mmCIF file of C-alpha atoms in Angstrom:
data_model
loop_
_atom_site.group_PDB
_atom_site.id
_atom_site.type_symbol
_atom_site.label_atom_id
_atom_site.label_comp_id
_atom_site.label_asym_id
_atom_site.label_seq_id
_atom_site.Cartn_x
_atom_site.Cartn_y
_atom_site.Cartn_z
ATOM 1 C CA MET A 11 0.000 0.000 0.000
ATOM 2 C CA ILE A 12 2.716 2.486 1.009
ATOM 3 C CA THR A 13 4.758 1.602 -2.092
ATOM 4 C CA THR A 14 1.743 2.224 -4.342
ATOM 5 C CA ILE A 15 1.078 5.643 -2.744
ATOM 6 C CA VAL A 16 4.756 6.667 -3.129
ATOM 7 C CA ILE A 17 4.690 5.627 -6.805
ATOM 8 C CA LEU A 18 1.448 7.558 -7.319
ATOM 9 C CA VAL A 19 2.931 10.734 -5.834
ATOM 10 C CA LEU A 20 6.095 10.411 -7.945
ATOM 11 C CA LEU A 21 4.054 9.773 -11.082
ATOM 12 C CA ILE A 22 1.925 12.873 -10.476
ATOM 13 C CA ILE A 23 5.058 15.035 -9.906
ATOM 14 C CA ILE A 24 6.730 13.684 -13.055
ATOM 15 C CA LEU A 25 3.515 14.127 -15.056
ATOM 16 C CA LEU A 26 3.319 17.792 -14.021
ATOM 17 C CA ILE A 27 7.004 18.358 -14.974
ATOM 18 C CA THR A 28 6.412 16.676 -18.346
ATOM 19 C CA LEU A 29 3.325 18.808 -19.001
ATOM 20 C CA LYS A 30 5.375 21.935 -18.295
ATOM 21 C CA LYS A 31 8.087 20.766 -20.690
ATOM 22 C CA ILE A 32 5.657 19.965 -23.495
ATOM 23 C CA THR A 33 4.226 23.500 -23.299
ATOM 24 C CA THR A 34 7.785 24.885 -23.559
ATOM 25 C CA TYR A 35 9.356 22.608 -26.188
ATOM 26 C CA LYS A 36 6.296 21.092 -27.935
ATOM 27 C CA HIS A 37 8.135 17.880 -28.696
ATOM 28 C CA LYS A 38 6.444 14.526 -29.349
ATOM 29 C CA LYS A 39 8.736 12.603 -26.980
ATOM 30 C CA TYR A 40 6.997 14.377 -24.070
ATOM 31 C CA VAL A 41 3.618 13.247 -25.468
ATOM 32 C CA VAL A 42 4.862 9.650 -25.339
ATOM 33 C CA LEU A 43 6.011 10.164 -21.741
ATOM 34 C CA ILE A 44 2.643 11.647 -20.763
ATOM 35 C CA ILE A 45 0.785 8.648 -22.259
ATOM 36 C CA ILE A 46 3.056 6.200 -20.383
ATOM 37 C CA GLU A 47 2.724 8.128 -17.117
ATOM 38 C CA THR A 48 -1.078 8.407 -17.465
ATOM 39 C CA LEU A 49 -1.460 4.682 -18.110
ATOM 40 C CA CYS A 50 0.742 3.872 -15.124
ATOM 41 C CA LEU A 51 -1.277 6.291 -12.964
ATOM 42 C CA LEU A 52 -4.467 4.465 -13.941
ATOM 43 C CA VAL A 53 -2.888 1.111 -13.107
ATOM 44 C CA GLU A 54 -1.713 2.387 -9.715
ATOM 45 C CA PHE A 55 -5.156 3.865 -8.940
ATOM 46 C CA PHE A 56 -6.659 0.519 -9.881
ATOM 47 C CA ASN A 57 -4.241 -1.259 -7.499
ATOM 48 C CA LEU A 58 -5.032 1.198 -4.712
ATOM 49 C CA THR A 59 -8.815 0.935 -5.210
ATOM 50 C CA LEU A 60 -8.789 -2.860 -5.237
ATOM 51 C CA LYS A 61 -6.232 -2.889 -2.421
ATOM 52 C CA LYS A 62 -3.960 -5.086 -4.485
ATOM 53 C CA ASN A 63 -0.245 -4.508 -4.728
ATOM 54 C CA SER A 64 1.428 -6.347 -7.574
ATOM 55 C CA ALA A 65 5.238 -6.279 -7.285
ATOM 56 C CA THR A 66 5.556 -6.896 -11.022
ATOM 57 C CA ILE A 67 3.247 -4.011 -11.939
ATOM 58 C CA ASN A 68 5.005 -1.684 -9.489
ATOM 59 C CA THR A 69 8.379 -2.581 -10.978
ATOM 60 C CA ILE A 70 7.172 -1.931 -14.527
ATOM 61 C CA ALA A 71 5.601 1.364 -13.458
ATOM 62 C CA SER A 72 8.788 2.402 -11.693
ATOM 63 C CA ILE A 73 10.967 1.670 -14.719
ATOM 64 C CA PHE A 74 8.810 3.086 -17.494
ATOM 65 C CA ALA A 75 7.002 5.894 -15.761
ATOM 66 C CA ILE A 76 9.513 7.121 -13.185
ATOM 67 C CA ILE A 77 13.090 6.064 -13.920
ATOM 68 C CA THR A 78 12.967 6.787 -17.690
ATOM 69 C CA PRO A 79 11.676 10.390 -17.387
ATOM 70 C CA VAL A 80 14.067 11.085 -14.502
ATOM 71 C CA ILE A 81 17.038 9.962 -16.623
ATOM 72 C CA ILE A 82 15.822 12.143 -19.524
ATOM 73 C CA PHE A 83 15.372 15.166 -17.230
ATOM 74 C CA ILE A 84 18.843 14.716 -15.686
ATOM 75 C CA LEU A 85 20.459 14.509 -19.141
ATOM 76 C CA GLU A 86 18.593 17.605 -20.264
ATOM 77 C CA LYS A 87 19.846 19.472 -17.219
ATOM 78 C CA TYR A 88 23.340 19.001 -18.719
ATOM 79 C CA ASN A 89 22.063 19.962 -22.187
ATOM 80 C CA ILE A 90 22.026 16.386 -23.466
ATOM 81 C CA TYR A 91 18.952 15.373 -25.479
ATOM 82 C CA LEU A 92 17.763 12.024 -26.861
ATOM 83 C CA ASN A 93 17.265 13.611 -30.274
ATOM 84 C CA GLU A 94 21.019 14.099 -30.521
ATOM 85 C CA ILE A 95 21.260 10.435 -31.509
ATOM 86 C CA ILE A 96 20.040 11.682 -34.904
ATOM 87 C CA ILE A 97 23.247 13.745 -35.185
ATOM 88 C CA LEU A 98 25.444 10.653 -34.916
ATOM 89 C CA PHE A 99 23.355 8.927 -37.589
ATOM 90 C CA ALA A 100 23.392 11.985 -39.871
ATOM 91 C CA GLU A 101 27.186 12.325 -39.597
ATOM 92 C CA LYS A 102 27.698 8.835 -40.976
ATOM 93 C CA ASN A 103 25.055 9.139 -43.701
ATOM 94 C CA ASN A 104 26.221 11.453 -46.479
ATOM 95 C CA LYS A 105 22.712 11.558 -47.968
ATOM 96 C CA ILE A 106 21.351 13.380 -44.916
ATOM 97 C CA ASP A 107 21.761 17.163 -44.722
ATOM 98 C CA LEU A 108 23.705 17.413 -41.458
ATOM 99 C CA LYS A 109 23.448 21.194 -41.283
ATOM 100 C CA ASN A 110 19.632 21.154 -41.412
ATOM 101 C CA VAL A 111 19.474 18.324 -38.873
ATOM 102 C CA LEU A 112 21.591 20.383 -36.474
ATOM 103 C CA LEU A 113 19.622 23.581 -37.064
ATOM 104 C CA ASN A 114 16.330 21.736 -36.439
ATOM 105 C CA ILE A 115 17.621 20.296 -33.163
ATOM 106 C CA ILE A 116 18.872 23.716 -32.054
ATOM 107 C CA GLU A 117 15.490 25.240 -32.918
ATOM 108 C CA LYS A 118 13.777 22.733 -30.613
ATOM 109 C CA TYR A 119 16.576 22.664 -28.041
ATOM 110 C CA PRO A 120 18.500 25.956 -28.065
ATOM 111 C CA ARG A 121 20.733 24.642 -25.263
ATOM 112 C CA SER A 122 21.780 21.445 -27.055
ATOM 113 C CA TYR A 123 25.527 21.391 -26.457
ATOM 114 C CA LEU A 124 26.256 18.601 -28.935
ATOM 115 C CA ALA A 125 24.231 20.247 -31.725
ATOM 116 C CA HIS A 126 26.048 23.594 -31.287
ATOM 117 C CA LYS A 127 29.424 21.830 -31.110
ATOM 118 C CA LYS A 128 28.789 19.787 -34.256
ATOM 119 C CA LEU A 129 27.467 22.855 -36.069
ATOM 120 C CA ALA A 130 30.620 24.787 -35.140
ATOM 121 C CA GLU A 131 32.738 21.926 -36.520
ATOM 122 C CA TYR A 132 30.589 21.830 -39.662
ATOM 123 C CA TYR A 133 31.084 25.567 -40.288
ATOM 124 C CA GLU A 134 34.811 25.253 -39.569
ATOM 125 C CA LYS A 135 35.167 22.370 -42.037
ATOM 126 C CA ASN A 136 33.338 24.383 -44.699
ATOM 127 C CA ASN A 137 35.416 27.550 -44.078
ATOM 128 C CA GLU A 138 32.459 29.535 -42.724
ATOM 129 C CA THR A 139 34.671 30.919 -39.998
ATOM 130 C CA LYS A 140 32.468 33.735 -38.709
ATOM 131 C CA LYS A 141 29.554 31.329 -38.195
ATOM 132 C CA ALA A 142 31.916 28.822 -36.599
ATOM 133 C CA GLU A 143 33.098 31.545 -34.237
ATOM 134 C CA ASP A 144 29.510 32.248 -33.128
ATOM 135 C CA GLU A 145 28.815 28.567 -32.527
ATOM 136 C CA TYR A 146 31.985 28.054 -30.483
ATOM 137 C CA ILE A 147 30.939 30.987 -28.286
ATOM 138 C CA LYS A 148 27.674 29.126 -27.615
ATOM 139 C CA THR A 149 29.462 25.843 -26.811
ATOM 140 C CA ILE A 150 31.679 27.672 -24.307
ATOM 141 C CA SER A 151 28.665 29.311 -22.655
ATOM 142 C CA LEU A 152 26.905 25.926 -22.410
ATOM 143 C CA ARG A 153 29.923 24.057 -21.078
ATOM 144 C CA PRO A 154 32.541 26.518 -19.755
ATOM 145 C CA SER A 155 34.623 23.751 -18.149
ATOM 146 C CA GLU A 156 35.379 22.032 -21.488
ATOM 147 C CA TYR A 157 38.938 23.158 -22.294
ATOM 148 C CA LYS A 158 38.919 21.891 -25.891
ATOM 149 C CA ASN A 159 36.232 24.405 -26.834
ATOM 150 C CA TYR A 160 38.549 27.290 -25.925
ATOM 151 C CA TYR A 161 41.290 25.776 -28.090
ATOM 152 C CA ASN A 162 38.968 25.254 -31.087
ATOM 153 C CA PHE A 163 37.596 28.762 -30.623
ATOM 154 C CA ALA A 164 41.143 30.174 -30.602
ATOM 155 C CA LYS A 165 41.963 28.395 -33.872
ATOM 156 C CA ILE A 166 38.981 30.075 -35.536
ATOM 157 C CA LEU A 167 39.892 33.455 -34.021
ATOM 158 C CA LYS A 168 43.418 33.051 -35.399
ATOM 159 C CA ILE A 169 41.994 32.488 -38.888
ATOM 160 C CA ASN A 170 39.768 35.542 -38.426
ATOM 161 C CA LYS A 171 42.821 37.625 -37.407
ATOM 162 C CA ASP A 172 41.499 38.220 -33.876
ATOM 163 C CA THR A 173 44.795 37.461 -32.159
ATOM 164 C CA ASP A 174 44.095 39.153 -28.807
ATOM 165 C CA ASN A 175 40.903 37.178 -28.165
ATOM 166 C CA ALA A 176 42.584 33.980 -29.379
ATOM 167 C CA ILE A 177 45.333 34.507 -26.789
ATOM 168 C CA ARG A 178 42.729 35.087 -24.061
ATOM 169 C CA SER A 179 40.854 31.929 -25.051
ATOM 170 C CA LEU A 180 44.007 29.797 -24.936
ATOM 171 C CA LYS A 181 44.927 31.169 -21.520
ATOM 172 C CA GLU A 182 41.469 30.076 -20.306
ATOM 173 C CA ALA A 183 42.088 26.586 -21.699
ATOM 174 C CA LEU A 184 45.391 26.392 -19.806
ATOM 175 C CA LYS A 185 43.716 27.534 -16.577
ATOM 176 C CA ILE A 186 41.375 24.549 -16.830
ATOM 177 C CA LYS A 187 44.018 22.098 -18.067
ATOM 178 C CA PRO A 188 47.535 23.374 -17.281
ATOM 179 C CA ASP A 189 49.236 20.496 -19.173
ATOM 180 C CA TYR A 190 47.311 21.132 -22.428
ATOM 181 C CA ILE A 191 50.341 21.256 -24.713
ATOM 182 C CA GLU A 192 48.407 21.902 -27.966
ATOM 183 C CA ALA A 193 46.956 25.068 -26.437
ATOM 184 C CA CYS A 194 50.390 26.133 -25.185
ATOM 185 C CA LEU A 195 52.025 25.652 -28.593
ATOM 186 C CA LEU A 196 49.330 27.668 -30.360
ATOM 187 C CA LEU A 197 49.491 30.331 -27.645
ATOM 188 C CA GLY A 198 53.262 30.515 -28.057
ATOM 189 C CA ASP A 199 52.898 30.937 -31.825
ATOM 190 C CA LEU A 200 50.480 33.833 -31.352
ATOM 191 C CA LEU A 201 52.696 35.496 -28.751
ATOM 192 C CA TYR A 202 55.676 35.047 -31.100
ATOM 193 C CA GLU A 203 53.701 36.783 -33.869
ATOM 194 C CA ASN A 204 53.058 39.658 -31.448
ATOM 195 C CA ASN A 205 56.778 39.803 -30.577
ATOM 196 C CA ASP A 206 55.888 38.904 -26.957
ATOM 197 C CA PHE A 207 58.866 36.567 -26.749
ATOM 198 C CA LYS A 208 59.337 36.758 -22.977
ATOM 199 C CA VAL A 209 55.691 35.876 -22.324
ATOM 200 C CA ALA A 210 55.964 32.948 -24.752
ATOM 201 C CA ILE A 211 59.102 31.774 -22.910
ATOM 202 C CA PHE A 212 57.146 31.792 -19.627
ATOM 203 C CA PHE A 213 54.366 29.560 -21.028
ATOM 204 C CA TYR A 214 56.805 27.179 -22.735
ATOM 205 C CA ASN A 215 58.761 26.760 -19.503
ATOM 206 C CA GLU A 216 55.517 26.120 -17.591
ATOM 207 C CA GLN A 217 54.652 23.387 -20.086
ATOM 208 C CA LEU A 218 58.066 21.734 -19.661
ATOM 209 C CA LYS A 219 56.985 20.831 -16.099
ATOM 210 C CA TYR A 220 54.414 18.478 -17.632
ATOM 211 C CA HIS A 221 56.191 17.501 -20.880
ATOM 212 C CA PRO A 222 59.960 17.489 -20.201
ATOM 213 C CA GLY A 223 60.670 15.378 -23.296
ATOM 214 C CA GLN A 224 58.737 17.467 -25.809
ATOM 215 C CA TYR A 225 60.955 18.524 -28.722
ATOM 216 C CA GLU A 226 58.674 21.366 -29.859
ATOM 217 C CA LEU A 227 58.985 23.149 -26.504
ATOM 218 C CA TYR A 228 62.788 23.158 -26.537
ATOM 219 C CA TYR A 229 62.912 24.221 -30.165
ATOM 220 C CA ARG A 230 60.417 27.052 -29.666
ATOM 221 C CA LEU A 231 62.283 28.207 -26.558
ATOM 222 C CA GLY A 232 65.411 28.343 -28.689
ATOM 223 C CA MET A 233 63.556 30.472 -31.259
ATOM 224 C CA CYS A 234 62.306 32.879 -28.593
ATOM 225 C CA TYR A 235 65.716 33.264 -26.975
ATOM 226 C CA VAL A 236 67.183 34.012 -30.417
ATOM 227 C CA ARG A 237 64.687 36.849 -30.838
ATOM 228 C CA THR A 238 65.628 38.254 -27.416
ATOM 229 C CA ASN A 239 69.311 37.984 -28.485
ATOM 230 C CA ASP A 240 70.093 35.604 -25.607
ATOM 231 C CA PHE A 241 72.200 33.305 -27.765
ATOM 232 C CA GLU A 242 73.704 31.306 -24.899
ATOM 233 C CA GLU A 243 70.228 30.204 -23.750
ATOM 234 C CA ALA A 244 69.124 29.658 -27.352
ATOM 235 C CA ASN A 245 72.188 27.472 -27.867
ATOM 236 C CA ASN A 246 71.285 25.353 -24.805
ATOM 237 C CA TYR A 247 67.688 24.807 -25.848
ATOM 238 C CA TYR A 248 68.507 24.026 -29.479
ATOM 239 C CA LYS A 249 70.983 21.389 -28.305
ATOM 240 C CA LYS A 250 68.300 19.826 -26.102
ATOM 241 C CA ALA A 251 65.885 19.867 -29.038
ATOM 242 C CA ALA A 252 68.462 18.250 -31.347
ATOM 243 C CA ARG A 253 69.061 15.450 -28.819
ATOM 244 C CA LEU A 254 65.395 14.480 -28.983
ATOM 245 C CA ASN A 255 65.808 13.622 -32.693
ATOM 246 C CA SER A 256 62.431 14.990 -33.804
ATOM 247 C CA TYR A 257 63.112 16.969 -36.986
ATOM 248 C CA LYS A 258 66.489 17.974 -35.554
ATOM 249 C CA ASP A 259 67.789 19.344 -38.884
ATOM 250 C CA ILE A 260 66.400 22.832 -38.254
ATOM 251 C CA SER A 261 67.992 22.808 -34.792
ATOM 252 C CA SER A 262 71.342 21.908 -36.380
ATOM 253 C CA LEU A 263 71.083 24.868 -38.762
ATOM 254 C CA ASN A 264 70.158 27.286 -35.952
ATOM 255 C CA LEU A 265 72.929 25.926 -33.714
ATOM 256 C CA GLY A 266 75.426 26.483 -36.507
ATOM 257 C CA GLN A 267 74.191 30.060 -36.935
ATOM 258 C CA ILE A 268 74.424 30.729 -33.187
ATOM 259 C CA ASN A 269 77.986 29.417 -33.069
ATOM 260 C CA MET A 270 78.827 31.696 -35.987
ATOM 261 C CA ILE A 271 77.573 34.627 -33.892
ATOM 262 C CA LEU A 272 79.614 33.360 -30.938
ATOM 263 C CA ARG A 273 82.543 33.015 -33.376
ATOM 264 C CA ASP A 274 83.057 29.340 -32.589
ATOM 265 C CA TYR A 275 83.556 28.373 -36.236
ATOM 266 C CA ASP A 276 84.710 24.790 -35.627
ATOM 267 C CA GLU A 277 81.505 24.042 -33.699
ATOM 268 C CA ALA A 278 79.447 25.862 -36.331
ATOM 269 C CA GLU A 279 80.958 23.738 -39.097
ATOM 270 C CA LYS A 280 79.919 20.513 -37.337
ATOM 271 C CA PHE A 281 76.294 21.609 -37.272
ATOM 272 C CA PHE A 282 76.298 22.854 -40.880
ATOM 273 C CA TYR A 283 77.730 19.537 -42.091
ATOM 274 C CA GLU A 284 74.774 17.901 -40.332
ATOM 275 C CA GLY A 285 72.448 20.411 -41.999
ATOM 276 C CA ILE A 286 73.563 19.684 -45.577
ATOM 277 C CA LYS A 287 72.417 16.060 -45.119
ATOM 278 C CA SER A 288 68.860 17.241 -44.475
ATOM 279 C CA ASN A 289 66.012 16.176 -46.761
ATOM 280 C CA ASP A 290 64.635 19.698 -46.342
ATOM 281 C CA ASP A 291 65.971 21.835 -49.209
ATOM 282 C CA LYS A 292 65.726 25.104 -47.269
ATOM 283 C CA ILE A 293 67.857 23.752 -44.419
ATOM 284 C CA SER A 294 70.354 22.095 -46.759
ATOM 285 C CA ALA A 295 70.779 25.251 -48.891
ATOM 286 C CA ASN A 296 71.278 27.514 -45.866
ATOM 287 C CA SER A 297 73.818 25.093 -44.403
ATOM 288 C CA TYR A 298 75.849 25.232 -47.643
ATOM 289 C CA TYR A 299 75.507 29.034 -47.587
ATOM 290 C CA TYR A 300 77.078 29.280 -44.127
ATOM 291 C CA LEU A 301 79.781 26.739 -44.905
ATOM 292 C CA ALA A 302 80.737 28.986 -47.843
ATOM 293 C CA LYS A 303 80.980 31.972 -45.471
ATOM 294 C CA ILE A 304 83.300 29.997 -43.180
ATOM 295 C CA LYS A 305 85.520 28.986 -46.099
ATOM 296 C CA ILE A 306 85.756 32.634 -47.191
ATOM 297 C CA LEU A 307 86.981 33.479 -43.687
ATOM 298 C CA GLU A 308 89.644 30.797 -44.154
ATOM 299 C CA HIS A 309 90.505 32.188 -47.633
ATOM 300 C CA ARG A 310 89.628 28.775 -49.087
ATOM 301 C CA TYR A 311 87.785 30.317 -51.994
ATOM 302 C CA ASP A 312 87.525 27.188 -54.185
ATOM 303 C CA LEU A 313 85.557 25.395 -51.476
ATOM 304 C CA ALA A 314 83.495 28.521 -50.806
ATOM 305 C CA ILE A 315 82.539 28.699 -54.507
ATOM 306 C CA GLN A 316 81.665 25.004 -54.518
ATOM 307 C CA TYR A 317 79.454 25.308 -51.430
ATOM 308 C CA ILE A 318 77.660 28.456 -52.528
ATOM 309 C CA ASN A 319 76.939 27.013 -55.981
ATOM 310 C CA MET A 320 75.394 23.988 -54.240
ATOM 311 C CA ALA A 321 73.250 26.333 -52.142
ATOM 312 C CA ILE A 322 71.961 28.162 -55.254
ATOM 313 C CA GLU A 323 71.321 24.897 -57.105
ATOM 314 C CA ILE A 324 69.157 23.677 -54.216
ATOM 315 C CA ASP A 325 67.407 26.984 -53.443
ATOM 316 C CA TYR A 326 67.694 29.610 -56.178
ATOM 317 C CA GLU A 327 66.150 32.290 -53.925
ATOM 318 C CA ILE A 328 69.284 32.250 -51.763
ATOM 319 C CA LYS A 329 71.064 34.285 -54.463
ATOM 320 C CA ASN A 330 69.342 37.393 -53.049
ATOM 321 C CA LYS A 331 71.176 36.878 -49.746
ATOM 322 C CA ILE A 332 74.470 36.440 -51.570
ATOM 323 C CA GLU A 333 74.075 39.605 -53.653
ATOM 324 C CA ASN A 334 73.402 41.644 -50.497
ATOM 325 C CA ASP A 335 76.252 40.115 -48.469
ATOM 326 C CA GLU A 336 79.612 41.906 -48.769
ATOM 327 C CA GLN A 337 81.414 38.825 -47.460
ATOM 328 C CA PHE A 338 80.881 37.172 -50.867
ATOM 329 C CA LEU A 339 82.557 39.987 -52.823
ATOM 330 C CA PRO A 340 85.875 38.054 -53.217
ATOM 331 C CA ILE A 341 84.107 35.227 -55.107
ATOM 332 C CA LEU A 342 80.975 36.924 -56.478
ATOM 333 C CA GLY A 343 82.163 36.832 -60.105
ATOM 334 C CA LYS A 344 82.769 33.064 -59.953
ATOM 335 C CA ILE A 345 79.394 32.107 -58.528
ATOM 336 C CA THR A 346 76.903 30.422 -60.867
ATOM 337 C CA MET A 347 73.650 32.381 -60.716
ATOM 338 C CA GLU A 348 71.703 30.259 -63.205
ATOM 339 C CA LYS A 349 68.472 28.660 -62.044
ATOM 340 C CA VAL A 350 68.496 24.858 -62.180
ATOM 341 C CA PRO A 351 64.975 23.345 -62.601
ATOM 342 C CA ARG A 352 64.208 21.011 -59.682
ATOM 343 C CA ASN A 353 61.423 20.099 -57.276
ATOM 344 C CA PHE A 354 61.958 22.223 -54.194
ATOM 345 C CA LYS A 355 60.700 20.718 -50.941
ATOM 346 C CA SER A 356 60.660 22.248 -47.490
ATOM 347 C CA LYS A 357 58.417 22.028 -44.448
ATOM 348 C CA ILE A 358 59.919 24.740 -42.270
ATOM 349 C CA THR A 359 57.441 27.281 -40.942
ATOM 350 C CA LYS A 360 57.213 31.044 -41.229
ATOM 351 C CA PHE A 361 58.608 31.245 -37.683
ATOM 352 C CA ASP A 362 61.584 29.068 -38.697
ATOM 353 C CA GLU A 363 62.225 31.450 -41.589
ATOM 354 C CA GLU A 364 62.095 34.465 -39.284
ATOM 355 C CA THR A 365 64.534 32.823 -36.861
ATOM 356 C CA ILE A 366 66.983 31.953 -39.659
ATOM 357 C CA GLU A 367 66.802 35.511 -40.977
ATOM 358 C CA HIS A 368 67.190 37.073 -37.519
ATOM 359 C CA LEU A 369 70.298 34.959 -36.851
ATOM 360 C CA ASN A 370 71.677 35.871 -40.272
ATOM 361 C CA LYS A 371 71.208 39.605 -39.671
ATOM 362 C CA THR A 372 72.694 39.315 -36.176
ATOM 363 C CA TYR A 373 75.754 37.497 -37.508
ATOM 364 C CA ASN A 374 76.259 40.140 -40.195
ATOM 365 C CA VAL A 375 76.152 42.878 -37.535
ATOM 366 C CA VAL A 376 78.626 40.976 -35.331
ATOM 367 C CA GLU A 377 80.940 40.384 -38.283
ATOM 368 C CA THR A 378 80.827 44.062 -39.250
ATOM 369 C CA LEU A 379 81.628 45.155 -35.698
ATOM 370 C CA SER A 380 84.578 42.756 -35.612
ATOM 371 C CA ASP A 381 86.084 44.460 -38.677
ATOM 372 C CA TYR A 382 85.699 41.288 -40.759
ATOM 373 C CA GLU A 383 88.542 39.350 -39.135
ATOM 374 C CA PRO A 384 89.683 36.411 -41.311
ATOM 375 C CA ARG A 385 89.431 33.027 -39.634
ATOM 376 C CA GLU A 386 93.159 32.260 -39.547
ATOM 377 C CA ASN A 387 93.802 35.608 -37.841
ATOM 378 C CA TYR A 388 91.001 34.800 -35.423
ATOM 379 C CA ARG A 389 92.711 31.506 -34.524
ATOM 380 C CA GLU A 390 96.088 33.211 -34.027
ATOM 381 C CA ASN A 391 94.532 35.849 -31.802
ATOM 382 C CA GLU A 392 92.794 33.148 -29.788
ATOM 383 C CA LYS A 393 96.177 31.451 -29.134
ATOM 384 C CA GLU A 394 97.722 34.739 -28.011
ATOM 385 C CA ARG A 395 94.872 35.289 -25.573
#
């Protein structure tokens, strides 16, 4: 008897909640729930009137009329709706218009997290970046603790040239998940673009606490220290990056350039000889370019000509550097400036290019200030010291 009364009370409460929801959302699933709950109410009234208490009937009523709606209501509290199953089906079926499916779900359930998230991804995939941006804002408002949304939002903001807000979004992601290395790397790239090298260094170093064996962190720290003209620190981080053997060729080139600036030509040569073995044409050509500069310092002009011709053959664009570099004046007339047709391949980034160029300019300044001291004189002076 007591069990039947408790079930009746619960059924009435759930029926009232369902009626309120159907007036708000006008969805047929609530009609189905109301029918089930009404039938179960009738059964329970029948049991109460006849003073019979069937355990089987009570169990069925509990499952279908109480537990099921409660589960649905709990899921909806977290913006999860049964209709979202349609999304998973639509994603796999190319014949179904996914965009319209998502828009229809959002129309019925404006707080559907999954529908907004999938719509944001749809717009992103189809290069509708402004619409994707709006949808990611909604996903963040619906689930502010989901760190990946901030990262995805930042990627769209980066495309839309909204760097400041992208940086803010990535910082939020790192507050939620401090070891989120993808967010840190993207944040570092954006800070690098803004010339905020010291701030980028701070975030990279924070990430090293969680990922001490991550090549990208050491390499990017090396890049940032180069741009702050702290070549000793850059040297240390590039060496650590090179030891991890993940695309170490670019680290070898940068290490060679740094040792040129530090005027340790023997050490520089070692790294450039590593660089010329690279499968990346940009790295290989620049390594030959610097080896030619070293040979000019040694007055070994035949080797210098050989190396610089190799550099031009690999990367014809490097001739512009040669023509603007006074160090090549002794051999300029003997350099082959003809373009050799070949498939040029390189995967270095814009930031890599900027680092190479910054190191090149820095070396040229250092060399000018040192009154262009030939290498053999440099070695003699080192002995005297």
